[in-house]
PDB file of C-alpha atoms in Angstrom:
ATOM      1  CA  UNK A   1      91.384  -0.087 -18.788  1.00 65.00           C
ATOM      2  CA  UNK A   2      88.314  -2.111 -20.012  1.00 70.00           C
ATOM      3  CA  UNK A   3      89.054  -4.402 -17.502  1.00 72.00           C
ATOM      4  CA  UNK A   4      89.083  -2.401 -14.885  1.00 69.00           C
ATOM      5  CA  UNK A   5      85.628  -0.788 -16.345  1.00 71.00           C
ATOM      6  CA  UNK A   6      84.294  -4.065 -16.202  1.00 76.00           C
ATOM      7  CA  UNK A   7      85.064  -5.020 -13.118  1.00 73.00           C
ATOM      8  CA  UNK A   8      83.159  -1.653 -11.850  1.00 69.00           C
ATOM      9  CA  UNK A   9      80.111  -2.550 -13.628  1.00 73.00           C
ATOM     10  CA  UNK A  10      80.328  -6.103 -12.244  1.00 77.00           C
ATOM     11  CA  UNK A  11      80.393  -4.272  -9.098  1.00 74.00           C
ATOM     12  CA  UNK A  12      77.411  -2.154  -9.315  1.00 71.00           C
ATOM     13  CA  UNK A  13      75.543  -5.067 -10.065  1.00 76.00           C
ATOM     14  CA  UNK A  14      76.574  -6.866  -6.899  1.00 80.00           C
ATOM     15  CA  UNK A  15      75.798  -3.854  -4.497  1.00 77.00           C
ATOM     16  CA  UNK A  16      72.595  -3.153  -6.516  1.00 75.00           C
ATOM     17  CA  UNK A  17      71.657  -6.876  -6.155  1.00 78.00           C
ATOM     18  CA  UNK A  18      72.009  -6.539  -2.167  1.00 81.00           C
ATOM     19  CA  UNK A  19      70.763  -3.027  -1.784  1.00 76.00           C
ATOM     20  CA  UNK A  20      67.364  -4.085  -3.257  1.00 76.00           C
ATOM     21  CA  UNK A  21      66.928  -6.836  -1.147  1.00 79.00           C
ATOM     22  CA  UNK A  22      67.683  -4.624   2.075  1.00 79.00           C
ATOM     23  CA  UNK A  23      65.315  -2.292   1.050  1.00 74.00           C
ATOM     24  CA  UNK A  24      62.683  -4.494   0.135  1.00 74.00           C
ATOM     25  CA  UNK A  25      62.621  -6.517   3.565  1.00 77.00           C
ATOM     26  CA  UNK A  26      62.968  -2.764   5.497  1.00 73.00           C
ATOM     27  CA  UNK A  27      59.448  -1.401   3.600  1.00 68.00           C
ATOM     28  CA  UNK A  28      58.379  -5.089   4.480  1.00 70.00           C
ATOM     29  CA  UNK A  29      58.869  -4.704   7.809  1.00 68.00           C
ATOM     30  CA  UNK A  30      58.030  -0.926   8.488  1.00 65.00           C
ATOM     31  CA  UNK A  31      54.200  -1.370   7.532  1.00 68.00           C
ATOM     32  CA  UNK A  32      51.541  -2.360   5.353  1.00 72.00           C
ATOM     33  CA  UNK A  33      50.702  -0.004   1.951  1.00 73.00           C
ATOM     34  CA  UNK A  34      47.363  -1.207   1.557  1.00 76.00           C
ATOM     35  CA  UNK A  35      46.421   0.961   5.131  1.00 72.00           C
ATOM     36  CA  UNK A  36      47.830   4.036   2.826  1.00 69.00           C
ATOM     37  CA  UNK A  37      46.010   2.744  -0.330  1.00 71.00           C
ATOM     38  CA  UNK A  38      42.358   1.873   0.975  1.00 72.00           C
ATOM     39  CA  UNK A  39      39.966   4.078   2.586  1.00 74.00           C
ATOM     40  CA  UNK A  40      39.255   4.076   6.336  1.00 72.00           C
ATOM     41  CA  UNK A  41      35.799   2.741   5.509  1.00 77.00           C
ATOM     42  CA  UNK A  42      37.223  -0.270   3.938  1.00 76.00           C
ATOM     43  CA  UNK A  43      36.245  -3.602   4.732  1.00 79.00           C
ATOM     44  CA  UNK A  44      38.536  -6.540   4.975  1.00 80.00           C
ATOM     45  CA  UNK A  45      37.350  -8.361   1.830  1.00 81.00           C
ATOM     46  CA  UNK A  46      38.516  -4.948   0.263  1.00 80.00           C
ATOM     47  CA  UNK A  47      41.856  -4.816   1.536  1.00 80.00           C
ATOM     48  CA  UNK A  48      42.512  -8.499   0.264  1.00 82.00           C
ATOM     49  CA  UNK A  49      41.084  -7.759  -2.692  1.00 83.00           C
ATOM     50  CA  UNK A  50      43.659  -5.056  -2.958  1.00 79.00           C
ATOM     51  CA  UNK A  51      46.626  -7.111  -1.776  1.00 78.00           C
ATOM     52  CA  UNK A  52      45.647  -9.728  -4.481  1.00 81.00           C
ATOM     53  CA  UNK A  53      45.921  -7.353  -6.969  1.00 79.00           C
ATOM     54  CA  UNK A  54      48.913  -5.731  -6.433  1.00 77.00           C
ATOM     55  CA  UNK A  55      50.663  -9.496  -5.162  1.00 77.00           C
ATOM     56  CA  UNK A  56      50.951  -8.361  -1.997  1.00 77.00           C
ATOM     57  CA  UNK A  57      49.146 -11.381  -0.368  1.00 79.00           C
ATOM     58  CA  UNK A  58      52.206 -13.946  -1.455  1.00 82.00           C
ATOM     59  CA  UNK A  59      55.189 -14.669   0.535  1.00 82.00           C
ATOM     60  CA  UNK A  60      57.700 -11.924   1.114  1.00 80.00           C
ATOM     61  CA  UNK A  61      60.264 -14.142  -1.026  1.00 83.00           C
ATOM     62  CA  UNK A  62      58.115 -14.715  -4.065  1.00 84.00           C
ATOM     63  CA  UNK A  63      57.786 -10.952  -4.145  1.00 82.00           C
ATOM     64  CA  UNK A  64      61.189 -10.286  -4.306  1.00 81.00           C
ATOM     65  CA  UNK A  65      61.672 -12.993  -6.624  1.00 83.00           C
ATOM     66  CA  UNK A  66      58.824 -11.312  -8.818  1.00 83.00           C
ATOM     67  CA  UNK A  67      60.234  -7.780  -8.586  1.00 79.00           C
ATOM     68  CA  UNK A  68      63.966  -8.925  -9.609  1.00 79.00           C
ATOM     69  CA  UNK A  69      62.759 -10.975 -12.589  1.00 81.00           C
ATOM     70  CA  UNK A  70      61.054  -7.919 -13.916  1.00 81.00           C
ATOM     71  CA  UNK A  71      64.296  -5.732 -12.631  1.00 78.00           C
ATOM     72  CA  UNK A  72      66.351  -7.321 -14.669  1.00 78.00           C
ATOM     73  CA  UNK A  73      64.235  -6.803 -18.082  1.00 79.00           C
ATOM     74  CA  UNK A  74      64.235  -2.950 -16.617  1.00 76.00           C
ATOM     75  CA  UNK A  75      60.702  -3.339 -15.542  1.00 80.00           C
ATOM     76  CA  UNK A  76      60.722  -2.274 -11.833  1.00 78.00           C
ATOM     77  CA  UNK A  77      56.650  -2.398 -11.527  1.00 79.00           C
ATOM     78  CA  UNK A  78      53.796   0.309 -11.466  1.00 82.00           C
ATOM     79  CA  UNK A  79      53.554   2.764  -8.424  1.00 83.00           C
ATOM     80  CA  UNK A  80      51.082   1.567  -5.247  1.00 80.00           C
ATOM     81  CA  UNK A  81      49.301   5.311  -5.555  1.00 78.00           C
ATOM     82  CA  UNK A  82      49.478   6.422  -8.835  1.00 80.00           C
ATOM     83  CA  UNK A  83      49.559   3.263 -11.151  1.00 81.00           C
ATOM     84  CA  UNK A  84      52.291   5.176 -13.085  1.00 85.00           C
ATOM     85  CA  UNK A  85      55.538   3.358 -14.412  1.00 85.00           C
ATOM     86  CA  UNK A  86      57.775   3.399 -11.143  1.00 85.00           C
ATOM     87  CA  UNK A  87      60.984   3.884 -13.049  1.00 85.00           C
ATOM     88  CA  UNK A  88      58.507   6.615 -15.443  1.00 86.00           C
ATOM     89  CA  UNK A  89      57.752   8.397 -12.192  1.00 87.00           C
ATOM     90  CA  UNK A  90      61.515   9.043 -11.380  1.00 87.00           C
ATOM     91  CA  UNK A  91      62.837   9.571 -15.114  1.00 87.00           C
ATOM     92  CA  UNK A  92      60.021  12.469 -14.860  1.00 87.00           C
ATOM     93  CA  UNK A  93      61.782  14.259 -11.974  1.00 88.00           C
ATOM     94  CA  UNK A  94      65.642  13.170 -12.424  1.00 88.00           C
ATOM     95  CA  UNK A  95      66.056  16.298 -15.063  1.00 89.00           C
ATOM     96  CA  UNK A  96      65.103  18.933 -12.026  1.00 91.00           C
ATOM     97  CA  UNK A  97      67.338  17.205  -9.531  1.00 91.00           C
ATOM     98  CA  UNK A  98      70.101  16.875 -11.967  1.00 91.00           C
ATOM     99  CA  UNK A  99      69.418  20.459 -12.630  1.00 92.00           C
ATOM    100  CA  UNK A 100      69.890  21.612  -8.898  1.00 92.00           C
ATOM    101  CA  UNK A 101      72.542  19.539  -8.881  1.00 93.00           C
ATOM    102  CA  UNK A 102      75.095  20.953 -11.351  1.00 93.00           C
ATOM    103  CA  UNK A 103      73.857  24.578 -10.553  1.00 94.00           C
ATOM    104  CA  UNK A 104      74.950  23.983  -7.157  1.00 94.00           C
ATOM    105  CA  UNK A 105      78.107  22.424  -7.396  1.00 93.00           C
ATOM    106  CA  UNK A 106      79.226  24.916 -10.263  1.00 94.00           C
ATOM    107  CA  UNK A 107      78.220  27.773  -7.728  1.00 94.00           C
ATOM    108  CA  UNK A 108      80.190  25.857  -4.962  1.00 94.00           C
ATOM    109  CA  UNK A 109      83.477  24.999  -7.324  1.00 93.00           C
ATOM    110  CA  UNK A 110      83.472  28.406  -8.524  1.00 94.00           C
ATOM    111  CA  UNK A 111      83.453  30.186  -4.932  1.00 93.00           C
ATOM    112  CA  UNK A 112      85.410  27.139  -3.451  1.00 92.00           C
ATOM    113  CA  UNK A 113      88.515  26.291  -5.510  1.00 92.00           C
ATOM    114  CA  UNK A 114      89.945  30.230  -5.533  1.00 93.00           C
ATOM    115  CA  UNK A 115      89.004  30.966  -2.491  1.00 94.00           C
ATOM    116  CA  UNK A 116      90.864  27.912  -0.840  1.00 93.00           C
ATOM    117  CA  UNK A 117      93.873  28.744  -3.223  1.00 92.00           C
ATOM    118  CA  UNK A 118      94.433  31.962  -1.480  1.00 92.00           C
ATOM    119  CA  UNK A 119      93.773  30.902   2.030  1.00 92.00           C
ATOM    120  CA  UNK A 120      96.630  28.186   1.270  1.00 90.00           C
ATOM    121  CA  UNK A 121      99.117  30.888  -0.077  1.00 90.00           C
ATOM    122  CA  UNK A 122      98.237  33.810   2.250  1.00 89.00           C
ATOM    123  CA  UNK A 123      98.191  31.322   5.597  1.00 86.00           C
ATOM    124  CA  UNK A 124      98.326  34.082   7.820  1.00 86.00           C
ATOM    125  CA  UNK A 125      96.270  36.742   6.041  1.00 88.00           C
ATOM    126  CA  UNK A 126      93.192  38.043   7.854  1.00 91.00           C
ATOM    127  CA  UNK A 127      91.310  37.747   4.862  1.00 90.00           C
ATOM    128  CA  UNK A 128      92.090  33.831   5.159  1.00 88.00           C
ATOM    129  CA  UNK A 129      90.881  33.528   8.864  1.00 90.00           C
ATOM    130  CA  UNK A 130      87.702  35.051   7.815  1.00 91.00           C
ATOM    131  CA  UNK A 131      87.589  32.512   4.795  1.00 91.00           C
ATOM    132  CA  UNK A 132      88.410  29.749   7.153  1.00 90.00           C
ATOM    133  CA  UNK A 133      85.751  31.148   9.709  1.00 89.00           C
ATOM    134  CA  UNK A 134      82.707  31.366   6.808  1.00 89.00           C
ATOM    135  CA  UNK A 135      83.678  27.818   6.042  1.00 88.00           C
ATOM    136  CA  UNK A 136      83.173  26.100   9.404  1.00 88.00           C
ATOM    137  CA  UNK A 137      80.107  27.990   9.522  1.00 88.00           C
ATOM    138  CA  UNK A 138      79.194  26.712   6.121  1.00 85.00           C
ATOM    139  CA  UNK A 139      79.598  23.079   6.730  1.00 78.00           C
ATOM    140  CA  UNK A 140      78.356  23.438  10.120  1.00 84.00           C
ATOM    141  CA  UNK A 141      74.787  25.444   9.825  1.00 87.00           C
ATOM    142  CA  UNK A 142      72.058  22.556   9.339  1.00 87.00           C
ATOM    143  CA  UNK A 143      70.807  23.135   5.796  1.00 86.00           C
ATOM    144  CA  UNK A 144      66.918  23.451   6.662  1.00 88.00           C
ATOM    145  CA  UNK A 145      68.091  26.424   8.758  1.00 91.00           C
ATOM    146  CA  UNK A 146      70.208  28.217   6.110  1.00 91.00           C
ATOM    147  CA  UNK A 147      67.090  27.666   3.579  1.00 92.00           C
ATOM    148  CA  UNK A 148      64.386  29.146   5.783  1.00 92.00           C
ATOM    149  CA  UNK A 149      66.769  31.945   6.188  1.00 93.00           C
ATOM    150  CA  UNK A 150      67.167  32.528   2.765  1.00 94.00           C
ATOM    151  CA  UNK A 151      63.588  32.714   2.247  1.00 93.00           C
ATOM    152  CA  UNK A 152      62.965  35.431   4.897  1.00 93.00           C
ATOM    153  CA  UNK A 153      65.502  37.686   3.547  1.00 94.00           C
ATOM    154  CA  UNK A 154      65.645  37.713  -0.380  1.00 93.00           C
ATOM    155  CA  UNK A 155      62.055  36.281  -0.711  1.00 92.00           C
ATOM    156  CA  UNK A 156      59.726  37.540   2.394  1.00 92.00           C
ATOM    157  CA  UNK A 157      61.709  40.759   3.454  1.00 93.00           C
ATOM    158  CA  UNK A 158      63.527  42.065  -0.075  1.00 92.00           C
ATOM    159  CA  UNK A 159      60.761  40.035  -2.445  1.00 90.00           C
ATOM    160  CA  UNK A 160      63.711  39.623  -4.535  1.00 91.00           C
ATOM    161  CA  UNK A 161      63.591  35.625  -5.108  1.00 91.00           C
ATOM    162  CA  UNK A 162      60.815  33.574  -5.399  1.00 91.00           C
ATOM    163  CA  UNK A 163      60.540  31.376  -2.446  1.00 88.00           C
ATOM    164  CA  UNK A 164      59.389  27.912  -4.037  1.00 86.00           C
ATOM    165  CA  UNK A 165      58.918  25.876  -7.031  1.00 86.00           C
ATOM    166  CA  UNK A 166      60.505  25.453 -10.769  1.00 89.00           C
ATOM    167  CA  UNK A 167      60.008  27.190 -13.744  1.00 89.00           C
ATOM    168  CA  UNK A 168      58.671  25.440 -16.931  1.00 88.00           C
ATOM    169  CA  UNK A 169      60.652  23.834 -18.216  1.00 85.00           C
ATOM    170  CA  UNK A 170      61.657  23.638 -22.298  1.00 85.00           C
ATOM    171  CA  UNK A 171      62.891  20.497 -24.233  1.00 81.00           C
ATOM    172  CA  UNK A 172      67.017  20.822 -25.228  1.00 77.00           C
ATOM    173  CA  UNK A 173      67.658  17.756 -27.376  1.00 74.00           C
ATOM    174  CA  UNK A 174      66.595  14.580 -25.203  1.00 72.00           C
ATOM    175  CA  UNK A 175      66.643  16.655 -21.884  1.00 77.00           C
ATOM    176  CA  UNK A 176      64.420  19.371 -20.468  1.00 81.00           C
ATOM    177  CA  UNK A 177      65.902  22.487 -18.498  1.00 86.00           C
ATOM    178  CA  UNK A 178      64.268  25.520 -17.326  1.00 88.00           C
ATOM    179  CA  UNK A 179      67.653  27.351 -17.236  1.00 89.00           C
ATOM    180  CA  UNK A 180      66.788  29.229 -20.848  1.00 88.00           C
ATOM    181  CA  UNK A 181      64.595  32.028 -19.163  1.00 88.00           C
ATOM    182  CA  UNK A 182      65.310  34.506 -16.191  1.00 91.00           C
ATOM    183  CA  UNK A 183      62.271  32.992 -14.639  1.00 91.00           C
ATOM    184  CA  UNK A 184      64.282  29.553 -14.118  1.00 90.00           C
ATOM    185  CA  UNK A 185      67.483  31.019 -12.756  1.00 92.00           C
ATOM    186  CA  UNK A 186      65.322  33.449 -10.169  1.00 92.00           C
ATOM    187  CA  UNK A 187      63.859  30.082  -9.275  1.00 93.00           C
ATOM    188  CA  UNK A 188      66.461  27.690  -8.944  1.00 93.00           C
ATOM    189  CA  UNK A 189      68.948  30.518  -6.634  1.00 94.00           C
ATOM    190  CA  UNK A 190      67.484  29.874  -3.343  1.00 94.00           C
ATOM    191  CA  UNK A 191      67.725  25.951  -3.261  1.00 94.00           C
ATOM    192  CA  UNK A 192      71.120  26.075  -5.445  1.00 94.00           C
ATOM    193  CA  UNK A 193      72.741  28.649  -2.597  1.00 94.00           C
ATOM    194  CA  UNK A 194      71.354  26.434  -0.048  1.00 93.00           C
ATOM    195  CA  UNK A 195      72.966  23.342  -1.244  1.00 93.00           C
ATOM    196  CA  UNK A 196      76.563  25.127  -2.309  1.00 93.00           C
ATOM    197  CA  UNK A 197      76.975  26.832   0.946  1.00 92.00           C
ATOM    198  CA  UNK A 198      77.944  23.114   2.564  1.00 90.00           C
ATOM    199  CA  UNK A 199      79.659  22.140  -0.527  1.00 91.00           C
ATOM    200  CA  UNK A 200      81.629  25.140  -1.341  1.00 92.00           C
ATOM    201  CA  UNK A 201      82.734  25.244   2.498  1.00 92.00           C
ATOM    202  CA  UNK A 202      84.025  21.730   2.123  1.00 91.00           C
ATOM    203  CA  UNK A 203      85.661  22.330  -1.320  1.00 93.00           C
ATOM    204  CA  UNK A 204      87.627  25.696   0.524  1.00 93.00           C
ATOM    205  CA  UNK A 205      89.212  23.471   3.112  1.00 92.00           C
ATOM    206  CA  UNK A 206      90.312  21.188   1.017  1.00 92.00           C
ATOM    207  CA  UNK A 207      91.508  23.236  -1.623  1.00 93.00           C
ATOM    208  CA  UNK A 208      93.329  25.254   0.820  1.00 93.00           C
ATOM    209  CA  UNK A 209      95.003  21.579   2.279  1.00 92.00           C
ATOM    210  CA  UNK A 210      96.282  20.780  -0.818  1.00 91.00           C
ATOM    211  CA  UNK A 211      97.929  24.232  -1.733  1.00 91.00           C
ATOM    212  CA  UNK A 212      99.532  23.839   1.247  1.00 91.00           C
ATOM    213  CA  UNK A 213     100.941  20.488   0.641  1.00 89.00           C
ATOM    214  CA  UNK A 214     101.948  21.285  -2.736  1.00 88.00           C
ATOM    215  CA  UNK A 215     103.882  24.829  -2.191  1.00 87.00           C
ATOM    216  CA  UNK A 216     107.050  23.215  -0.656  1.00 87.00           C
ATOM    217  CA  UNK A 217     106.992  20.871  -3.110  1.00 87.00           C
ATOM    218  CA  UNK A 218     110.638  20.649  -5.409  1.00 88.00           C
ATOM    219  CA  UNK A 219     108.367  21.574  -8.660  1.00 85.00           C
ATOM    220  CA  UNK A 220     107.235  24.182  -7.503  1.00 85.00           C
ATOM    221  CA  UNK A 221     110.827  25.500  -6.224  1.00 86.00           C
ATOM    222  CA  UNK A 222     111.914  24.658  -9.263  1.00 88.00           C
ATOM    223  CA  UNK A 223     109.521  27.226 -11.334  1.00 85.00           C
ATOM    224  CA  UNK A 224     110.140  29.938  -8.918  1.00 84.00           C
ATOM    225  CA  UNK A 225     113.939  29.601  -9.419  1.00 87.00           C
ATOM    226  CA  UNK A 226     113.156  29.583 -13.527  1.00 84.00           C
ATOM    227  CA  UNK A 227     111.808  33.248 -12.599  1.00 83.00           C
ATOM    228  CA  UNK A 228     108.392  32.189 -14.071  1.00 84.00           C
ATOM    229  CA  UNK A 229     105.597  34.342 -12.990  1.00 84.00           C
ATOM    230  CA  UNK A 230     103.155  33.278 -10.158  1.00 83.00           C
ATOM    231  CA  UNK A 231      99.978  33.163 -12.517  1.00 84.00           C
ATOM    232  CA  UNK A 232     101.969  30.840 -14.569  1.00 86.00           C
ATOM    233  CA  UNK A 233     102.944  28.737 -11.695  1.00 86.00           C
ATOM    234  CA  UNK A 234      99.665  28.692 -10.068  1.00 86.00           C
ATOM    235  CA  UNK A 235      98.020  27.404 -13.554  1.00 82.00           C
ATOM    236  CA  UNK A 236     100.433  25.446 -14.939  1.00 80.00           C
ATOM    237  CA  UNK A 237     102.323  23.736 -11.773  1.00 83.00           C
ATOM    238  CA  UNK A 238      99.963  24.827  -8.833  1.00 86.00           C
ATOM    239  CA  UNK A 239      96.571  23.958  -9.910  1.00 85.00           C
ATOM    240  CA  UNK A 240      97.421  21.005 -11.794  1.00 81.00           C
ATOM    241  CA  UNK A 241      98.767  19.017  -9.022  1.00 82.00           C
ATOM    242  CA  UNK A 242      95.899  19.835  -6.589  1.00 86.00           C
ATOM    243  CA  UNK A 243      93.152  18.896  -8.912  1.00 85.00           C
ATOM    244  CA  UNK A 244      92.899  15.211  -7.486  1.00 80.00           C
ATOM    245  CA  UNK A 245      91.562  16.006  -4.394  1.00 83.00           C
ATOM    246  CA  UNK A 246      89.351  18.483  -5.405  1.00 88.00           C
ATOM    247  CA  UNK A 247      87.845  16.197  -8.383  1.00 85.00           C
ATOM    248  CA  UNK A 248      87.106  13.630  -5.753  1.00 82.00           C
ATOM    249  CA  UNK A 249      85.475  15.732  -3.373  1.00 86.00           C
ATOM    250  CA  UNK A 250      83.262  17.294  -6.244  1.00 86.00           C
ATOM    251  CA  UNK A 251      82.329  13.784  -8.195  1.00 83.00           C
ATOM    252  CA  UNK A 252      81.314  12.694  -4.274  1.00 83.00           C
ATOM    253  CA  UNK A 253      79.298  15.455  -3.313  1.00 87.00           C
ATOM    254  CA  UNK A 254      77.647  15.809  -6.431  1.00 88.00           C
ATOM    255  CA  UNK A 255      76.779  12.339  -6.242  1.00 83.00           C
ATOM    256  CA  UNK A 256      75.188  12.807  -2.553  1.00 84.00           C
ATOM    257  CA  UNK A 257      73.509  16.299  -3.994  1.00 87.00           C
ATOM    258  CA  UNK A 258      71.660  13.892  -6.929  1.00 85.00           C
ATOM    259  CA  UNK A 259      70.847  11.138  -4.675  1.00 79.00           C
ATOM    260  CA  UNK A 260      69.921  12.858  -1.134  1.00 76.00           C
ATOM    261  CA  UNK A 261      69.016  16.589  -1.795  1.00 82.00           C
ATOM    262  CA  UNK A 262      65.386  15.952   0.042  1.00 83.00           C
ATOM    263  CA  UNK A 263      65.352  18.531   2.497  1.00 85.00           C
ATOM    264  CA  UNK A 264      66.382  21.578   0.403  1.00 88.00           C
ATOM    265  CA  UNK A 265      63.673  19.797  -2.539  1.00 88.00           C
ATOM    266  CA  UNK A 266      60.803  19.672   0.159  1.00 87.00           C
ATOM    267  CA  UNK A 267      61.036  22.887   1.687  1.00 90.00           C
ATOM    268  CA  UNK A 268      61.399  25.158  -1.871  1.00 91.00           C
ATOM    269  CA  UNK A 269      59.011  22.778  -3.526  1.00 89.00           C
ATOM    270  CA  UNK A 270      61.687  22.007  -6.079  1.00 89.00           C
ATOM    271  CA  UNK A 271      59.959  18.493  -8.207  1.00 89.00           C
ATOM    272  CA  UNK A 272      62.630  16.446  -7.778  1.00 87.00           C
ATOM    273  CA  UNK A 273      63.605  12.982  -7.253  1.00 87.00           C
ATOM    274  CA  UNK A 274      64.566  13.432  -3.357  1.00 83.00           C
ATOM    275  CA  UNK A 275      60.872  14.806  -2.781  1.00 80.00           C
ATOM    276  CA  UNK A 276      59.595  11.691  -4.738  1.00 85.00           C
ATOM    277  CA  UNK A 277      61.593   9.488  -2.546  1.00 84.00           C
ATOM    278  CA  UNK A 278      60.421  11.345   0.457  1.00 83.00           C
ATOM    279  CA  UNK A 279      56.771  11.158  -0.574  1.00 83.00           C
ATOM    280  CA  UNK A 280      56.875   7.396  -1.617  1.00 84.00           C
ATOM    281  CA  UNK A 281      58.533   6.537   1.768  1.00 81.00           C
ATOM    282  CA  UNK A 282      55.843   7.847   3.758  1.00 80.00           C
ATOM    283  CA  UNK A 283      53.326   6.326   1.808  1.00 79.00           C
ATOM    284  CA  UNK A 284      55.626   2.744   1.550  1.00 77.00           C
ATOM    285  CA  UNK A 285      55.015   2.743  -2.140  1.00 82.00           C
ATOM    286  CA  UNK A 286      57.947  -0.170  -2.450  1.00 79.00           C
ATOM    287  CA  UNK A 287      58.427  -0.405  -6.610  1.00 82.00           C
ATOM    288  CA  UNK A 288      59.385   3.331  -6.376  1.00 86.00           C
ATOM    289  CA  UNK A 289      61.429   3.419  -3.604  1.00 83.00           C
ATOM    290  CA  UNK A 290      63.439   0.165  -4.650  1.00 81.00           C
ATOM    291  CA  UNK A 291      63.744   1.179  -7.983  1.00 84.00           C
ATOM    292  CA  UNK A 292      65.088   5.095  -6.857  1.00 85.00           C
ATOM    293  CA  UNK A 293      67.671   3.329  -4.991  1.00 82.00           C
ATOM    294  CA  UNK A 294      68.567   1.001  -7.729  1.00 80.00           C
ATOM    295  CA  UNK A 295      69.008   3.774 -10.003  1.00 83.00           C
ATOM    296  CA  UNK A 296      71.128   5.690  -7.527  1.00 83.00           C
ATOM    297  CA  UNK A 297      73.792   3.382  -6.587  1.00 79.00           C
ATOM    298  CA  UNK A 298      74.211   2.460 -10.479  1.00 80.00           C
ATOM    299  CA  UNK A 299      74.150   6.252 -10.822  1.00 82.00           C
ATOM    300  CA  UNK A 300      76.829   6.295  -7.668  1.00 81.00           C
ATOM    301  CA  UNK A 301      79.199   3.651  -9.316  1.00 76.00           C
ATOM    302  CA  UNK A 302      79.179   5.265 -12.590  1.00 80.00           C
ATOM    303  CA  UNK A 303      80.093   8.532 -11.119  1.00 80.00           C
ATOM    304  CA  UNK A 304      82.996   6.880  -9.457  1.00 77.00           C
ATOM    305  CA  UNK A 305      83.942   5.603 -12.401  1.00 76.00           C
ATOM    306  CA  UNK A 306      84.068   8.832 -14.458  1.00 81.00           C
ATOM    307  CA  UNK A 307      86.164  10.477 -11.471  1.00 77.00           C
ATOM    308  CA  UNK A 308      88.426   7.684 -11.658  1.00 75.00           C
ATOM    309  CA  UNK A 309      89.061   7.886 -15.329  1.00 75.00           C
ATOM    310  CA  UNK A 310      89.851  11.621 -14.852  1.00 76.00           C
ATOM    311  CA  UNK A 311      92.633  10.669 -12.432  1.00 71.00           C
ATOM    312  CA  UNK A 312      94.359   8.974 -15.314  1.00 70.00           C
ATOM    313  CA  UNK A 313      93.894  12.147 -17.172  1.00 71.00           C
ATOM    314  CA  UNK A 314      95.061  14.595 -14.231  1.00 69.00           C
ATOM    315  CA  UNK A 315      97.873  12.313 -13.409  1.00 68.00           C
ATOM    316  CA  UNK A 316     100.214   9.774 -15.395  1.00 62.00           C
ATOM    317  CA  UNK A 317     101.048   7.852 -12.398  1.00 62.00           C
ATOM    318  CA  UNK A 318      97.532   6.491 -12.009  1.00 59.00           C
ATOM    319  CA  UNK A 319      97.159   5.683 -15.760  1.00 56.00           C
ATOM    320  CA  UNK A 320     100.385   3.879 -15.242  1.00 52.00           C
ATOM    321  CA  UNK A 321      98.989   2.114 -11.893  1.00 57.00           C
ATOM    322  CA  UNK A 322      95.883   1.244 -14.109  1.00 55.00           C
ATOM    323  CA  UNK A 323      97.879   0.005 -16.967  1.00 54.00           C
ATOM    324  CA  UNK A 324     100.069  -2.464 -14.308  1.00 55.00           C
ATOM    325  CA  UNK A 325      96.376  -3.556 -12.457  1.00 53.00           C
TER     326      UNK A 325
END
């Protein structure tokens, strides 16, 4: 297991190095960040002074080498626009994004898994057809359209929930959260439901397929032949054996929400990392964009590692294969 973890960490380093180079070159080609920092009336001398101040007058390879030599010391430079530490800006926004991702995926799992199991157990029932039709709508509807409809109904017409923003956060140990207040839950509900609709639809379909696949298996037949109750068969035999595909989807989708909840965060003015990334791309704030993507790649690799470790906990056969490898 230790060799497996070390191998994954080395893969993460390689992916981060390749990705940082691609992003660095891509942003260099897209445009000149000096045009965002200097006023329209600035002279060419003033623009050159800005370039020299941020090291943008050096060749691209030299700029990249300087950036990486600092990055290995966890110094990702300062934002071109605010002058703050690039990683500091990202870490400042991270609690809001993690909070939104956790609540969204919990909603998706709490709704998706029971409905998926029900649809797998009762494939011909009218309720199952309704569930599957709803799941198709869930991942077919555009995210921004769902967000706008929720705002129109629950914020504008009914006035039950606020349309944007995050409640003031309070410190909870090393973390910050807004979920310790009623206002915090009111403000997170609409963005979380927007994300959970699509993720829950996917979990329903995966859970249904896994349930249909597990039902004809010998261990289910044997459990029924022993006269065990359906509730026990579901809890002990069925759910345990369909958890691997559900955990896989859950892990991948959680990573996607953390990394790329840009649209939802922008529509609901949620002060998370996605909105910061979008603003930084628009203003060509290279240190923030590269630092963000390096952090996200590392996070996704670690998330996949945790998912693989969960496999070995859920299924002893995976544990044995890992040990042999």
